Tab-separated table of C-alpha atoms in Angstrom:
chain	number	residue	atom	x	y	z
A	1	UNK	CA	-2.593	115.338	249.705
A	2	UNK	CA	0.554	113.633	248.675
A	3	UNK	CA	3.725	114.721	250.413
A	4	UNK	CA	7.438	113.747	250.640
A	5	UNK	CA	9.273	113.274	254.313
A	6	UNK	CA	12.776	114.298	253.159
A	7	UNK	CA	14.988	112.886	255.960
A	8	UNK	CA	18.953	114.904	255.650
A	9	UNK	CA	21.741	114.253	257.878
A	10	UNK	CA	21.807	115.521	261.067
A	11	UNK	CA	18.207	117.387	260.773
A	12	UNK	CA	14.323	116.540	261.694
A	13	UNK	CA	12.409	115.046	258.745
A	14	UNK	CA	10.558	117.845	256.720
A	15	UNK	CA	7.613	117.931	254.975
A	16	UNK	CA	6.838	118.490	251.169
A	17	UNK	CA	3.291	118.702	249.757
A	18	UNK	CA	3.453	117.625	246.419
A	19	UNK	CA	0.664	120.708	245.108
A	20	UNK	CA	2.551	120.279	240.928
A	21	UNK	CA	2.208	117.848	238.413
A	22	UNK	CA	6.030	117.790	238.413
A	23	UNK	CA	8.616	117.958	241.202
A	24	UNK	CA	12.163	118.437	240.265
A	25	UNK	CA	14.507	117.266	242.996
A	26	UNK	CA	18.576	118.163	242.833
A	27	UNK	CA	21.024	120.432	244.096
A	28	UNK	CA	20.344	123.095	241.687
A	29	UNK	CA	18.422	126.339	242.786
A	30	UNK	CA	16.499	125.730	239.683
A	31	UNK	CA	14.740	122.718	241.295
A	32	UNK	CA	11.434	122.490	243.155
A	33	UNK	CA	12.889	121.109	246.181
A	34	UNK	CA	16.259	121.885	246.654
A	35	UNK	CA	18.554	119.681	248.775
A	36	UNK	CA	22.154	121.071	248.829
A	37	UNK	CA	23.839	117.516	249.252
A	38	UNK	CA	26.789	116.954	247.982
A	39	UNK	CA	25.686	113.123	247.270
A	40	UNK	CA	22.451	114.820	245.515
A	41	UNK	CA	22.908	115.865	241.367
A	42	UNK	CA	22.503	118.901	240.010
A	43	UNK	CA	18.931	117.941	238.715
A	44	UNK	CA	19.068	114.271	240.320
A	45	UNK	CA	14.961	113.328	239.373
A	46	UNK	CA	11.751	114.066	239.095
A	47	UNK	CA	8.143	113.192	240.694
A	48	UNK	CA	5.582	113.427	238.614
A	49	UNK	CA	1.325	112.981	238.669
A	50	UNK	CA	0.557	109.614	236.670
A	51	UNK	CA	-3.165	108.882	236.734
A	52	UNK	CA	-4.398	108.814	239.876
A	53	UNK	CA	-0.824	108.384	241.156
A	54	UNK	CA	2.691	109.251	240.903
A	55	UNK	CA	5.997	107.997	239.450
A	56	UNK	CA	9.714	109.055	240.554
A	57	UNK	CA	12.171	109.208	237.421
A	58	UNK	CA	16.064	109.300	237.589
A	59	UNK	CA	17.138	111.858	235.421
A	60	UNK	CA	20.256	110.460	234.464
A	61	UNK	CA	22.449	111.278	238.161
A	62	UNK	CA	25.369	110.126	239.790
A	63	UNK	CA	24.500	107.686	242.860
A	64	UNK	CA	20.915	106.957	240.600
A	65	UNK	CA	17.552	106.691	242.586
A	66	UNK	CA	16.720	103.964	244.741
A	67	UNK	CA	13.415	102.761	245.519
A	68	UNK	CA	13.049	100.122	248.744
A	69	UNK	CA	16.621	99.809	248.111
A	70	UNK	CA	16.437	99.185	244.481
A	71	UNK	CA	18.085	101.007	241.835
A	72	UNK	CA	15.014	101.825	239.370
A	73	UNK	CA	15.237	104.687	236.141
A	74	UNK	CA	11.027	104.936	236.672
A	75	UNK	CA	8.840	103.063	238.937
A	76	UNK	CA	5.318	104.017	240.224
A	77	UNK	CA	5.365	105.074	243.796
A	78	UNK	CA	2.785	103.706	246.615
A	79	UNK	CA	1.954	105.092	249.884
A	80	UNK	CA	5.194	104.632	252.409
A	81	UNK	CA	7.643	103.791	249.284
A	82	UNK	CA	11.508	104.368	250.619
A	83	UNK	CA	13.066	106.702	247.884
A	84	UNK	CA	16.962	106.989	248.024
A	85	UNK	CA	19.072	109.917	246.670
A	86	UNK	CA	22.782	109.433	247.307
A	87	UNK	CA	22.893	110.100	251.473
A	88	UNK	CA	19.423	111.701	251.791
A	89	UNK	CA	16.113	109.513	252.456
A	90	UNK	CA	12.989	110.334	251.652
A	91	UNK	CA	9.222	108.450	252.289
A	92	UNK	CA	6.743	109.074	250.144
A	93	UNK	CA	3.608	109.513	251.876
A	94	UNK	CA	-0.034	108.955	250.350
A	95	UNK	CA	-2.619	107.970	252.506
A	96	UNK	CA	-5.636	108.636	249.794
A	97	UNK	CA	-4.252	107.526	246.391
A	98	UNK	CA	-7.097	107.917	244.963
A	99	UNK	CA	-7.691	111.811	245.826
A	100	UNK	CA	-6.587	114.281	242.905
A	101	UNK	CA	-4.288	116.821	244.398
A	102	UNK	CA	-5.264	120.417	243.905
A	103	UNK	CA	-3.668	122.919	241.630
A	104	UNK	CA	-1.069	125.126	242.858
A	105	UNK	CA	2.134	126.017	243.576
A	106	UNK	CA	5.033	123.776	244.732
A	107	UNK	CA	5.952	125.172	248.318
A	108	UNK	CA	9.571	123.978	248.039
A	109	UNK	CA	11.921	123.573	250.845
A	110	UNK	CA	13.955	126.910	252.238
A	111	UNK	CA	17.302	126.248	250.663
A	112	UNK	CA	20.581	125.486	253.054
A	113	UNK	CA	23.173	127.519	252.377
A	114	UNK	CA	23.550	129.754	249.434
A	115	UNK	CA	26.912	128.397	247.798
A	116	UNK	CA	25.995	125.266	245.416
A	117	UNK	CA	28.999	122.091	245.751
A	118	UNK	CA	31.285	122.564	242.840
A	119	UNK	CA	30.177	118.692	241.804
A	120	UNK	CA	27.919	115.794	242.629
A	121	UNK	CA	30.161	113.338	245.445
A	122	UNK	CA	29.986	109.984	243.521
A	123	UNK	CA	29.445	107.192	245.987
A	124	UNK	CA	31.381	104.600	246.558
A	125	UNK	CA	30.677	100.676	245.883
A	126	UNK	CA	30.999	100.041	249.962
A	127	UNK	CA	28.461	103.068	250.571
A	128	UNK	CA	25.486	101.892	247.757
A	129	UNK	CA	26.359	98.456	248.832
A	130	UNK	CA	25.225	99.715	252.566
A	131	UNK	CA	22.383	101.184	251.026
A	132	UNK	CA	20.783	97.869	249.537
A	133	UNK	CA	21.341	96.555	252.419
A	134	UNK	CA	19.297	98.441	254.094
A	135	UNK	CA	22.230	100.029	256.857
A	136	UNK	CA	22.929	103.581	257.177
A	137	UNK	CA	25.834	104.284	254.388
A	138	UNK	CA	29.108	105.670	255.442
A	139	UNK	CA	29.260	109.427	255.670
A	140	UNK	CA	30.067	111.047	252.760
A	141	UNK	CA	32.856	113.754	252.775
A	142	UNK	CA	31.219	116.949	253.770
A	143	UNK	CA	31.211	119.741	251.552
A	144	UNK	CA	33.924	122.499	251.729
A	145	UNK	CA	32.454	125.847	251.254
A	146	UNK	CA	34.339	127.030	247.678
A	147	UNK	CA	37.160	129.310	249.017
A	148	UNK	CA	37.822	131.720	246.036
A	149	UNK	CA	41.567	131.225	244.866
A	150	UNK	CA	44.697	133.843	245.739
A	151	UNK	CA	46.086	134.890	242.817
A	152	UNK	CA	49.402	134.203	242.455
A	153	UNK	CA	51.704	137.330	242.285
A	154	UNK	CA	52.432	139.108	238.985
A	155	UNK	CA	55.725	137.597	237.808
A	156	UNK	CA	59.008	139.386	237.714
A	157	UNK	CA	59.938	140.620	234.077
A	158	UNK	CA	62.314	138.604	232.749
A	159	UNK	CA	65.084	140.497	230.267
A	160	UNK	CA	63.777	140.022	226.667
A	161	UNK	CA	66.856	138.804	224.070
A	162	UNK	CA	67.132	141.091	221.232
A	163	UNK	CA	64.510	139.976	218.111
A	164	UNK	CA	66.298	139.543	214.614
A	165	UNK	CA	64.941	140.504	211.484
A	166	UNK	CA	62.741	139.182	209.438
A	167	UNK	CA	63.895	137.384	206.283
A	168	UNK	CA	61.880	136.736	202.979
A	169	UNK	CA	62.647	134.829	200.365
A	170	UNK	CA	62.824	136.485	196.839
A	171	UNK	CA	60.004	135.425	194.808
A	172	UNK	CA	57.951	133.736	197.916
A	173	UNK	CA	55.215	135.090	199.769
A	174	UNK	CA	55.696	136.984	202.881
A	175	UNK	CA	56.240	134.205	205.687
A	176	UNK	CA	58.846	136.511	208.126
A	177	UNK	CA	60.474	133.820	210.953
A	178	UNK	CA	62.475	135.051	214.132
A	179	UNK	CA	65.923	134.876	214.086
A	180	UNK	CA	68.739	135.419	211.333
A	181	UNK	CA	69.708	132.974	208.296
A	182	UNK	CA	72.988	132.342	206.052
A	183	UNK	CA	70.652	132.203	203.265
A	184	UNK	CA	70.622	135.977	200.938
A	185	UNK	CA	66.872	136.796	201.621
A	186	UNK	CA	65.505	140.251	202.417
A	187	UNK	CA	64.900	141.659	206.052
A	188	UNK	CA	62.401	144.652	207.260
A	189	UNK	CA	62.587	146.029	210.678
A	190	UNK	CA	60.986	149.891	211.258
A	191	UNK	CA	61.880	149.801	214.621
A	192	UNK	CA	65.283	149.200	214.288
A	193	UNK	CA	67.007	152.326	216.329
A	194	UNK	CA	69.976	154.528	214.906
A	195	UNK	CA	71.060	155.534	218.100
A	196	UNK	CA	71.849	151.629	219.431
A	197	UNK	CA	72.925	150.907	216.338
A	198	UNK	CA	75.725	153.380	216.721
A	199	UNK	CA	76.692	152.572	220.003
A	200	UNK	CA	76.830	148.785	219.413
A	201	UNK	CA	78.620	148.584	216.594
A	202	UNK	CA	81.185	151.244	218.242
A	203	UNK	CA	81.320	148.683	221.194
A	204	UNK	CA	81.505	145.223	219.318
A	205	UNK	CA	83.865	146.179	217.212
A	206	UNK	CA	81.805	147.660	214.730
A	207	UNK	CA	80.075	145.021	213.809
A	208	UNK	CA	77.672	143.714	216.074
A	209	UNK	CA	74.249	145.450	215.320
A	210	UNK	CA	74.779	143.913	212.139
A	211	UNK	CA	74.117	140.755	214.238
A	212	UNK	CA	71.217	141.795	215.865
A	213	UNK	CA	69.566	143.416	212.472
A	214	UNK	CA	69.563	140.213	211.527
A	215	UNK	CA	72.212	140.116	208.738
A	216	UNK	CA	74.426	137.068	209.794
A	217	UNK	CA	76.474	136.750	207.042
A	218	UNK	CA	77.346	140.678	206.490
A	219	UNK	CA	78.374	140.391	210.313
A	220	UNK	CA	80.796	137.406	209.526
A	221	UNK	CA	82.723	138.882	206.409
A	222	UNK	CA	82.617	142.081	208.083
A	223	UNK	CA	84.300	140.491	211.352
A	224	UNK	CA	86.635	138.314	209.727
A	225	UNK	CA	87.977	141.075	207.438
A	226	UNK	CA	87.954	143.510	210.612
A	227	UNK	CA	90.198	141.036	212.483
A	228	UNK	CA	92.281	140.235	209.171
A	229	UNK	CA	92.839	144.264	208.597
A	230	UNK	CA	93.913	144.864	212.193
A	231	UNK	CA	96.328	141.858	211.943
A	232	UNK	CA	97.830	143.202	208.360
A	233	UNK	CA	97.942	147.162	209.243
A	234	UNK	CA	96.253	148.881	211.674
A	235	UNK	CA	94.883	151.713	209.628
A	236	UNK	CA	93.209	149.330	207.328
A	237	UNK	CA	91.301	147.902	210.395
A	238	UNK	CA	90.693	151.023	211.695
A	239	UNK	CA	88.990	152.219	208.267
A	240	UNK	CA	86.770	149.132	208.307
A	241	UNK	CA	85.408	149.917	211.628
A	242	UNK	CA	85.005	153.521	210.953
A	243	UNK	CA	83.284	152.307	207.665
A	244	UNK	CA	81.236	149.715	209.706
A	245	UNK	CA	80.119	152.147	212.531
A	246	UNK	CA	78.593	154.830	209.149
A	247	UNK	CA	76.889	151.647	207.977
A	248	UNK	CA	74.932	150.184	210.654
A	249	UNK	CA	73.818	153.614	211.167
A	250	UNK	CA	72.657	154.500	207.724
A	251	UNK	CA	71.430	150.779	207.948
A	252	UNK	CA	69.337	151.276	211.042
A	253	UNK	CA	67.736	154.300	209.982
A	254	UNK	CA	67.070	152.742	206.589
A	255	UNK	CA	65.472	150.025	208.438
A	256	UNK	CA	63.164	151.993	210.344
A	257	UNK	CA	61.882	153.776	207.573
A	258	UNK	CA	60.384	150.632	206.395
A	259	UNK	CA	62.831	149.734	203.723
A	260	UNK	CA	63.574	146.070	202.742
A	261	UNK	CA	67.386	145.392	203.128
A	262	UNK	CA	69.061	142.475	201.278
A	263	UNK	CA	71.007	140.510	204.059
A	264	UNK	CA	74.454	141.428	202.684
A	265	UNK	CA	73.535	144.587	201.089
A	266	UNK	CA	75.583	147.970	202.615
A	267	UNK	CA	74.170	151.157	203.144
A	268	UNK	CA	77.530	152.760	203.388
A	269	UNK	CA	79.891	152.899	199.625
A	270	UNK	CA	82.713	152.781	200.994
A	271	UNK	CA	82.506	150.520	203.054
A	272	UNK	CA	80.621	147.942	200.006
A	273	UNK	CA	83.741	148.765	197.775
A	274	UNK	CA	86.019	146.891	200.792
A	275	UNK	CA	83.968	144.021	201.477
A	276	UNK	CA	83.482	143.048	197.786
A	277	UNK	CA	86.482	142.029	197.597
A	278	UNK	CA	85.872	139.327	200.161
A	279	UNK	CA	82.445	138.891	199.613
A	280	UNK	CA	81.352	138.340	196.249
A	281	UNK	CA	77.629	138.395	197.161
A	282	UNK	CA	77.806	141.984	198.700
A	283	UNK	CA	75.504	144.020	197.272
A	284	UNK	CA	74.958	147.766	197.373
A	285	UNK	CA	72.197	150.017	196.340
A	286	UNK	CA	73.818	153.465	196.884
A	287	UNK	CA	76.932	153.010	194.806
């Protein structure tokens, strides 16, 4: 019966009847013999019956098949024929050609090792150039069991900034963007909170949660004619904040209702009647 003498590095040759019409060869555990190289592909070739002989077949692998030293995709095999698969040797050995083998099943090699290579080790020009010639090639890097990896520690939450509204366009399809405009579009923001709203505008001179609602311009005017009443009389400024501090909190709970609010549009009268006198644009819904 026909056998293979698969000669690996650093071991005694072993013996493998070839009992199957086919014999897949790679590092796979798929494959009738098994050799976990890694200079050997996952499914490297195949032997296979041809008439009253057999043929090796390179099934498209890394470092190829070589047969007496030369590379070959199929070539019929004869008895003492010198097959080559990346680092590992192996002599096929036929003493009665002729003889048909019996049917059966492939006794395949006990595997070595259970972990399979993460890749085929291409070889290099120097090594397959050793190879032809017939001299042992240089030793291939050996294999480094796969280590599973660490993973990396969670990272430290990082303070989020403060989202702005959402702004649509009158007469355009919903397309909300981050972050606040000059232009006079509409804003929604249900989560928008009362209770910060009143202590940031109280803080930021009663005008900063417009800011963060998202209504840029409203904050500006607002501002400006904050700092311009303060300047002129105090009680005028001090109205305007009052009046500012009402309306970011009717605002905000407006807003997380689910109610669209026009970027300049005021929640609170009062406070509409002042600014449209500096801002023509103001609008107010409640007057």
């Amino acid at each position: 019966m026909a056998k293979l003498l698969v000669q690996e590095s650093g071991a005694e040759p072993r013996e493998f009847e070839l009992m199957d019409a086919e014999v897949h060869i790679g590092r796979e555990l798929d494959n009738a013999l098994r050799i976990p190289d890694p200079s050997i592909s996952r499914h490297h070739c195949v032997i296979r019956r041809a008439g009253a002989g057999y043929e090796v077949q390179d099934l498209q692998s890394s470092n190829g098949v070589l047969l007496n030293g030369n590379r070959v995709q199929s070539s019929p095999l004869k008895h003492g024929d010198r097959i080559t698969l990346g680092q590992i040797h192996i002599t096929f050995d036929d003493p009665a050609a002729a003889s048909v083998p019996n049917e059966g099943a492939t006794v395949a090699i006990q595997a070595m090792g259970d972990a399979n290579p993460a890749g085929t080790v291409r070889m290099t020009a120097d090594q397959m150039a050793a190879i032809h010639a017939g001299a042992p090639a240089p030793a291939a890097p050996p294999s480094v069991p796969s280590v599973p990896p660490v993973a990396p520690p969670p990272p430290l939450p990082t303070p989020q900034a403060p989202q702005f509204g959402h702004f649509t366009d009158p007469g355009q399809a919903p397309a909300p963007t981050q972050g606040a405009t000059m232009s006079n579009g509409t804003i929604t923001k249900p989560d928008a909170n009362p209770v910060i709203a009143l202590l940031l505008t109280w803080f930021v001179l009663g005008t900063g949660h417009y800011f963060i609602n998202g209504q840029q311009r409203k904050w500006l005017y607002t501002l400006i004619a904050g700092f311009v009443g303060t300047l002129l009389c105090c009680l005028p400024g001090m109205i305007i904040g009052i009046c500012s501090i009402i309306d970011a909190y009717q605002t905000a709970e407006r807003l997380q209702k689910g109610e669209t609010i026009g970027e300049n549009e005021y929640t609170f009268p009062l406070l509409f009647k002042i600014m449209s006198k500096f801002d023509k644009e103001a609008t107010c819904t409640r007057v």
